[in-house]
Amino acid sequence: WLDVEGATWDKPNFPQTDQHPAVCVSLEDAQAYAAWLSARTGKTYRVPSEAEWEYAARGGMSTSRYWGDDAAQVCQYGNISDAAAAQAHPDLRKEPTRLMACRDGYVYTAPVGKFVPNPFGLHDVIGNVWEWTADCYTPNFDGAPTDGSAWQKDCERYVVKGGGWYARNWFNRAAGRSREYANAAMGTLGIRVVRELD
């Protein structure tokens, strides 16, 4: 990983168009965007809790991924670290847990909606980019809220979900999770917002 001076959501140091997910977005940026969208529309938008994100990603399924438990099918359903990435970046072959043997056709982010959606009609919930949640990261769920709200205790880092184009293969599932500092802004990290219903 390198710090890229001047990298932003619209110039992340790899090809992007308006059809790609926004990346290089910190949690602070995501929250500011949700606040702006709320003010502009008169509706309430926010970053989802981890529980909300996972519920949406599963699409009503109880399997590890919305298409089932077979991780090898991932290239039909999401943009992940695969043979295309290994071809573009041969050093990745030294890290076998970072690569799937399939080929999804994208080295970096894929345009939104290129893969099969989940049963709720959501695209790219597994793979493409990690997505922020409002939850403080904890290594387990002991004492976590049981009502779907965000865990807001002892925040040093926040939970990110979904895996992505550069994630190790075990992260590319509904329960996969990692952690980042709120000010982290990387080419692998983006957002998905929820709208509260009236």
PDB file of C-alpha atoms in Angstrom:
ATOM      1  CA  TRP A   1       0.000   0.000   0.000  1.00  0.00           C
ATOM      2  CA  LEU A   2       1.161   3.500  -0.795  1.00  0.00           C
ATOM      3  CA  ASP A   3      -0.030   6.905   0.298  1.00  0.00           C
ATOM      4  CA  VAL A   4      -1.041   8.653  -2.915  1.00  0.00           C
ATOM      5  CA  GLU A   5      -0.830  12.411  -2.552  1.00  0.00           C
ATOM      6  CA  GLY A   6      -3.952  14.037  -3.927  1.00  0.00           C
ATOM      7  CA  ALA A   7      -6.006  10.813  -4.294  1.00  0.00           C
ATOM      8  CA  THR A   8      -9.712  11.586  -3.895  1.00  0.00           C
ATOM      9  CA  TRP A   9     -13.072   9.928  -4.466  1.00  0.00           C
ATOM     10  CA  ASP A  10     -13.059  11.042  -8.111  1.00  0.00           C
ATOM     11  CA  LYS A  11      -9.325  10.382  -8.702  1.00  0.00           C
ATOM     12  CA  PRO A  12      -8.349   7.353  -6.586  1.00  0.00           C
ATOM     13  CA  ASN A  13      -5.245   6.477  -8.663  1.00  0.00           C
ATOM     14  CA  PHE A  14      -7.016   3.897 -10.846  1.00  0.00           C
ATOM     15  CA  PRO A  15      -9.661   4.266 -13.584  1.00  0.00           C
ATOM     16  CA  GLN A  16     -13.081   5.382 -12.321  1.00  0.00           C
ATOM     17  CA  THR A  17     -16.240   6.748 -13.948  1.00  0.00           C
ATOM     18  CA  ASP A  18     -19.521   8.016 -12.528  1.00  0.00           C
ATOM     19  CA  GLN A  19     -20.773   4.417 -12.735  1.00  0.00           C
ATOM     20  CA  HIS A  20     -18.197   3.176 -10.194  1.00  0.00           C
ATOM     21  CA  PRO A  21     -18.627   3.231  -6.406  1.00  0.00           C
ATOM     22  CA  ALA A  22     -17.158   6.218  -4.622  1.00  0.00           C
ATOM     23  CA  VAL A  23     -13.918   5.275  -2.855  1.00  0.00           C
ATOM     24  CA  CYS A  24     -11.336   7.168  -0.801  1.00  0.00           C
ATOM     25  CA  VAL A  25     -14.239   8.085   1.483  1.00  0.00           C
ATOM     26  CA  SER A  26     -13.700   8.239   5.247  1.00  0.00           C
ATOM     27  CA  LEU A  27     -16.460   7.571   7.771  1.00  0.00           C
ATOM     28  CA  GLU A  28     -16.497  11.301   8.398  1.00  0.00           C
ATOM     29  CA  ASP A  29     -17.050  11.860   4.659  1.00  0.00           C
ATOM     30  CA  ALA A  30     -19.808   9.220   4.602  1.00  0.00           C
ATOM     31  CA  GLN A  31     -21.603  10.846   7.522  1.00  0.00           C
ATOM     32  CA  ALA A  32     -21.268  14.285   5.933  1.00  0.00           C
ATOM     33  CA  TYR A  33     -22.689  12.935   2.663  1.00  0.00           C
ATOM     34  CA  ALA A  34     -25.659  11.360   4.497  1.00  0.00           C
ATOM     35  CA  ALA A  35     -26.309  14.669   6.291  1.00  0.00           C
ATOM     36  CA  TRP A  36     -26.132  16.577   2.984  1.00  0.00           C
ATOM     37  CA  LEU A  37     -28.467  14.086   1.287  1.00  0.00           C
ATOM     38  CA  SER A  38     -30.905  14.320   4.200  1.00  0.00           C
ATOM     39  CA  ALA A  39     -30.939  18.126   4.014  1.00  0.00           C
ATOM     40  CA  ARG A  40     -31.360  18.080   0.243  1.00  0.00           C
ATOM     41  CA  THR A  41     -34.193  15.530   0.139  1.00  0.00           C
ATOM     42  CA  GLY A  42     -36.000  16.099   3.427  1.00  0.00           C
ATOM     43  CA  LYS A  43     -35.615  12.377   4.186  1.00  0.00           C
ATOM     44  CA  THR A  44     -33.325  10.891   6.834  1.00  0.00           C
ATOM     45  CA  TYR A  45     -30.228   9.164   5.456  1.00  0.00           C
ATOM     46  CA  ARG A  46     -27.394   7.713   7.529  1.00  0.00           C
ATOM     47  CA  VAL A  47     -24.617   5.151   7.596  1.00  0.00           C
ATOM     48  CA  PRO A  48     -26.116   1.735   8.481  1.00  0.00           C
ATOM     49  CA  SER A  49     -25.405  -0.227  11.623  1.00  0.00           C
ATOM     50  CA  GLU A  50     -23.450  -3.451  11.168  1.00  0.00           C
ATOM     51  CA  ALA A  51     -26.635  -5.453  11.839  1.00  0.00           C
ATOM     52  CA  GLU A  52     -28.615  -3.463   9.259  1.00  0.00           C
ATOM     53  CA  TRP A  53     -25.834  -3.835   6.701  1.00  0.00           C
ATOM     54  CA  GLU A  54     -25.599  -7.592   7.210  1.00  0.00           C
ATOM     55  CA  TYR A  55     -29.381  -8.052   7.080  1.00  0.00           C
ATOM     56  CA  ALA A  56     -29.501  -6.170   3.771  1.00  0.00           C
ATOM     57  CA  ALA A  57     -26.484  -8.054   2.374  1.00  0.00           C
ATOM     58  CA  ARG A  58     -27.979 -11.467   3.175  1.00  0.00           C
ATOM     59  CA  GLY A  59     -31.123 -10.608   1.249  1.00  0.00           C
ATOM     60  CA  GLY A  60     -33.242 -12.861   3.450  1.00  0.00           C
ATOM     61  CA  MET A  61     -30.907 -15.849   3.115  1.00  0.00           C
ATOM     62  CA  SER A  62     -29.288 -17.728   6.009  1.00  0.00           C
ATOM     63  CA  THR A  63     -26.272 -18.917   4.012  1.00  0.00           C
ATOM     64  CA  SER A  64     -22.856 -17.277   4.259  1.00  0.00           C
ATOM     65  CA  ARG A  65     -23.424 -15.471   0.970  1.00  0.00           C
ATOM     66  CA  TYR A  66     -26.729 -14.570  -0.627  1.00  0.00           C
ATOM     67  CA  TRP A  67     -26.189 -17.123  -3.402  1.00  0.00           C
ATOM     68  CA  GLY A  68     -25.284 -19.941  -0.980  1.00  0.00           C
ATOM     69  CA  ASP A  69     -22.223 -21.243   0.826  1.00  0.00           C
ATOM     70  CA  ASP A  70     -20.015 -21.935  -2.207  1.00  0.00           C
ATOM     71  CA  ALA A  71     -17.328 -19.245  -2.138  1.00  0.00           C
ATOM     72  CA  ALA A  72     -15.993 -20.432  -5.509  1.00  0.00           C
ATOM     73  CA  GLN A  73     -19.033 -18.897  -7.255  1.00  0.00           C
ATOM     74  CA  VAL A  74     -18.126 -15.394  -6.073  1.00  0.00           C
ATOM     75  CA  CYS A  75     -16.983 -14.104  -9.471  1.00  0.00           C
ATOM     76  CA  GLN A  76     -20.566 -14.406 -10.767  1.00  0.00           C
ATOM     77  CA  TYR A  77     -21.820 -12.248  -7.905  1.00  0.00           C
ATOM     78  CA  GLY A  78     -19.114  -9.776  -7.007  1.00  0.00           C
ATOM     79  CA  ASN A  79     -15.859  -8.086  -7.844  1.00  0.00           C
ATOM     80  CA  ILE A  80     -13.137  -9.593  -5.688  1.00  0.00           C
ATOM     81  CA  SER A  81      -9.394 -10.198  -5.664  1.00  0.00           C
ATOM     82  CA  ASP A  82      -9.109 -12.755  -8.459  1.00  0.00           C
ATOM     83  CA  ALA A  83      -7.101 -13.964 -11.452  1.00  0.00           C
ATOM     84  CA  ALA A  84      -7.506 -10.565 -13.156  1.00  0.00           C
ATOM     85  CA  ALA A  85      -5.935  -8.868 -10.126  1.00  0.00           C
ATOM     86  CA  ALA A  86      -3.130 -11.437 -10.020  1.00  0.00           C
ATOM     87  CA  GLN A  87      -2.384 -10.878 -13.703  1.00  0.00           C
ATOM     88  CA  ALA A  88      -2.147  -7.110 -13.200  1.00  0.00           C
ATOM     89  CA  HIS A  89      -0.236  -7.429  -9.897  1.00  0.00           C
ATOM     90  CA  PRO A  90       1.885 -10.629  -9.949  1.00  0.00           C
ATOM     91  CA  ASP A  91       3.106 -10.062  -6.365  1.00  0.00           C
ATOM     92  CA  LEU A  92      -0.403 -10.938  -5.163  1.00  0.00           C
ATOM     93  CA  ARG A  93       0.331 -14.567  -6.039  1.00  0.00           C
ATOM     94  CA  LYS A  94       2.563 -14.659  -2.956  1.00  0.00           C
ATOM     95  CA  GLU A  95      -0.597 -14.240  -0.850  1.00  0.00           C
ATOM     96  CA  PRO A  96      -2.894 -17.143  -1.794  1.00  0.00           C
ATOM     97  CA  THR A  97      -5.551 -16.114   0.738  1.00  0.00           C
ATOM     98  CA  ARG A  98      -5.975 -12.867  -1.186  1.00  0.00           C
ATOM     99  CA  LEU A  99      -6.917 -14.522  -4.485  1.00  0.00           C
ATOM    100  CA  MET A 100      -9.809 -16.562  -5.811  1.00  0.00           C
ATOM    101  CA  ALA A 101      -9.100 -18.771  -8.828  1.00  0.00           C
ATOM    102  CA  CYS A 102     -11.992 -17.326 -10.833  1.00  0.00           C
ATOM    103  CA  ARG A 103     -11.995 -14.184 -12.989  1.00  0.00           C
ATOM    104  CA  ASP A 104     -14.610 -11.441 -12.574  1.00  0.00           C
ATOM    105  CA  GLY A 105     -13.148  -9.176 -15.250  1.00  0.00           C
ATOM    106  CA  TYR A 106     -12.072  -6.248 -13.056  1.00  0.00           C
ATOM    107  CA  VAL A 107      -8.754  -5.431 -11.409  1.00  0.00           C
ATOM    108  CA  TYR A 108     -10.001  -2.497  -9.346  1.00  0.00           C
ATOM    109  CA  THR A 109     -13.598  -1.373  -8.771  1.00  0.00           C
ATOM    110  CA  ALA A 110     -16.332  -2.566 -11.115  1.00  0.00           C
ATOM    111  CA  PRO A 111     -19.160  -0.330 -12.321  1.00  0.00           C
ATOM    112  CA  VAL A 112     -22.125  -0.624  -9.969  1.00  0.00           C
ATOM    113  CA  GLY A 113     -24.692  -3.241 -10.989  1.00  0.00           C
ATOM    114  CA  LYS A 114     -22.473  -5.461 -13.170  1.00  0.00           C
ATOM    115  CA  PHE A 115     -23.111  -8.548 -11.017  1.00  0.00           C
ATOM    116  CA  VAL A 116     -26.191 -10.533 -10.008  1.00  0.00           C
ATOM    117  CA  PRO A 117     -28.115  -8.669  -7.260  1.00  0.00           C
ATOM    118  CA  ASN A 118     -29.160 -10.310  -4.021  1.00  0.00           C
ATOM    119  CA  PRO A 119     -32.818 -11.290  -3.381  1.00  0.00           C
ATOM    120  CA  PHE A 120     -33.524  -7.762  -2.071  1.00  0.00           C
ATOM    121  CA  GLY A 121     -32.295  -6.336  -5.402  1.00  0.00           C
ATOM    122  CA  LEU A 122     -29.081  -4.907  -3.925  1.00  0.00           C
ATOM    123  CA  HIS A 123     -25.949  -4.999  -6.055  1.00  0.00           C
ATOM    124  CA  ASP A 124     -22.332  -5.268  -4.927  1.00  0.00           C
ATOM    125  CA  VAL A 125     -22.971  -6.051  -1.264  1.00  0.00           C
ATOM    126  CA  ILE A 126     -20.267  -8.711  -1.474  1.00  0.00           C
ATOM    127  CA  GLY A 127     -17.076  -7.482  -3.097  1.00  0.00           C
ATOM    128  CA  ASN A 128     -16.244  -4.292  -5.000  1.00  0.00           C
ATOM    129  CA  VAL A 129     -15.552  -2.033  -1.974  1.00  0.00           C
ATOM    130  CA  TRP A 130     -15.608  -2.253   1.778  1.00  0.00           C
ATOM    131  CA  GLU A 131     -18.495  -0.204   3.176  1.00  0.00           C
ATOM    132  CA  TRP A 132     -18.606   1.769   6.416  1.00  0.00           C
ATOM    133  CA  THR A 133     -20.974   0.977   9.248  1.00  0.00           C
ATOM    134  CA  ALA A 134     -21.774   3.131  12.274  1.00  0.00           C
ATOM    135  CA  ASP A 135     -20.561   0.459  14.716  1.00  0.00           C
ATOM    136  CA  CYS A 136     -17.466   0.674  16.863  1.00  0.00           C
ATOM    137  CA  TYR A 137     -15.318  -2.385  16.222  1.00  0.00           C
ATOM    138  CA  THR A 138     -15.289  -5.071  18.895  1.00  0.00           C
ATOM    139  CA  PRO A 139     -13.718  -8.511  18.427  1.00  0.00           C
ATOM    140  CA  ASN A 140     -16.956 -10.270  19.443  1.00  0.00           C
ATOM    141  CA  PHE A 141     -20.597  -9.427  20.010  1.00  0.00           C
ATOM    142  CA  ASP A 142     -20.756  -9.878  23.787  1.00  0.00           C
ATOM    143  CA  GLY A 143     -22.989  -7.086  25.082  1.00  0.00           C
ATOM    144  CA  ALA A 144     -23.844  -5.800  21.597  1.00  0.00           C
ATOM    145  CA  PRO A 145     -27.259  -4.197  21.001  1.00  0.00           C
ATOM    146  CA  THR A 146     -29.954  -6.723  20.102  1.00  0.00           C
ATOM    147  CA  ASP A 147     -32.279  -4.247  18.356  1.00  0.00           C
ATOM    148  CA  GLY A 148     -30.173  -3.678  15.225  1.00  0.00           C
ATOM    149  CA  SER A 149     -28.787  -0.347  16.408  1.00  0.00           C
ATOM    150  CA  ALA A 150     -25.108   0.517  16.169  1.00  0.00           C
ATOM    151  CA  TRP A 151     -22.638  -0.405  18.913  1.00  0.00           C
ATOM    152  CA  GLN A 152     -21.360   2.978  20.069  1.00  0.00           C
ATOM    153  CA  LYS A 153     -19.053   2.014  22.924  1.00  0.00           C
ATOM    154  CA  ASP A 154     -15.253   2.310  23.053  1.00  0.00           C
ATOM    155  CA  CYS A 155     -14.810   3.585  19.489  1.00  0.00           C
ATOM    156  CA  GLU A 156     -11.216   3.364  18.393  1.00  0.00           C
ATOM    157  CA  ARG A 157     -12.017   1.893  14.991  1.00  0.00           C
ATOM    158  CA  TYR A 158     -15.246   1.251  13.097  1.00  0.00           C
ATOM    159  CA  VAL A 159     -16.603  -1.857  11.396  1.00  0.00           C
ATOM    160  CA  VAL A 160     -16.397  -2.092   7.607  1.00  0.00           C
ATOM    161  CA  LYS A 161     -18.285  -4.771   5.697  1.00  0.00           C
ATOM    162  CA  GLY A 162     -18.482  -6.429   2.298  1.00  0.00           C
ATOM    163  CA  GLY A 163     -14.909  -7.270   1.439  1.00  0.00           C
ATOM    164  CA  GLY A 164     -13.893  -5.853  -1.887  1.00  0.00           C
ATOM    165  CA  TRP A 165     -11.641  -5.929  -4.887  1.00  0.00           C
ATOM    166  CA  TYR A 166      -8.540  -6.297  -2.694  1.00  0.00           C
ATOM    167  CA  ALA A 167      -9.892  -8.189   0.336  1.00  0.00           C
ATOM    168  CA  ARG A 168      -8.707 -11.590   1.478  1.00  0.00           C
ATOM    169  CA  ASN A 169     -11.138 -14.233   0.299  1.00  0.00           C
ATOM    170  CA  TRP A 170     -12.687 -15.035   3.701  1.00  0.00           C
ATOM    171  CA  PHE A 171     -13.992 -11.459   3.989  1.00  0.00           C
ATOM    172  CA  ASN A 172     -16.207 -11.797   0.916  1.00  0.00           C
ATOM    173  CA  ARG A 173     -19.301 -13.035   2.772  1.00  0.00           C
ATOM    174  CA  ALA A 174     -22.180 -11.406   4.631  1.00  0.00           C
ATOM    175  CA  ALA A 175     -20.596 -11.888   8.070  1.00  0.00           C
ATOM    176  CA  GLY A 176     -17.117 -10.788   6.930  1.00  0.00           C
ATOM    177  CA  ARG A 177     -15.920  -7.740   8.819  1.00  0.00           C
ATOM    178  CA  SER A 178     -12.829  -5.662   9.330  1.00  0.00           C
ATOM    179  CA  ARG A 179     -12.012  -2.371  11.049  1.00  0.00           C
ATOM    180  CA  GLU A 180     -10.730   1.051  10.101  1.00  0.00           C
ATOM    181  CA  TYR A 181     -10.099   4.398  11.775  1.00  0.00           C
ATOM    182  CA  ALA A 182     -12.847   6.953  11.100  1.00  0.00           C
ATOM    183  CA  ASN A 183     -10.483   9.164   9.086  1.00  0.00           C
ATOM    184  CA  ALA A 184      -9.234   6.332   6.831  1.00  0.00           C
ATOM    185  CA  ALA A 185      -9.847   7.035   3.145  1.00  0.00           C
ATOM    186  CA  MET A 186      -8.607   4.343   0.771  1.00  0.00           C
ATOM    187  CA  GLY A 187      -9.216   3.115  -2.753  1.00  0.00           C
ATOM    188  CA  THR A 188     -10.798  -0.018  -1.281  1.00  0.00           C
ATOM    189  CA  LEU A 189     -13.276   1.754   1.005  1.00  0.00           C
ATOM    190  CA  GLY A 190     -16.648   3.287   0.122  1.00  0.00           C
ATOM    191  CA  ILE A 191     -20.159   3.816   1.431  1.00  0.00           C
ATOM    192  CA  ARG A 192     -23.729   2.616   1.307  1.00  0.00           C
ATOM    193  CA  VAL A 193     -26.356   4.688   3.070  1.00  0.00           C
ATOM    194  CA  VAL A 194     -29.771   3.721   4.404  1.00  0.00           C
ATOM    195  CA  ARG A 195     -32.910   5.841   4.412  1.00  0.00           C
ATOM    196  CA  GLU A 196     -35.121   5.742   7.444  1.00  0.00           C
ATOM    197  CA  LEU A 197     -38.780   5.203   6.635  1.00  0.00           C
ATOM    198  CA  ASP A 198     -41.291   7.753   7.885  1.00  0.00           C
TER     199      ASP A 198
END
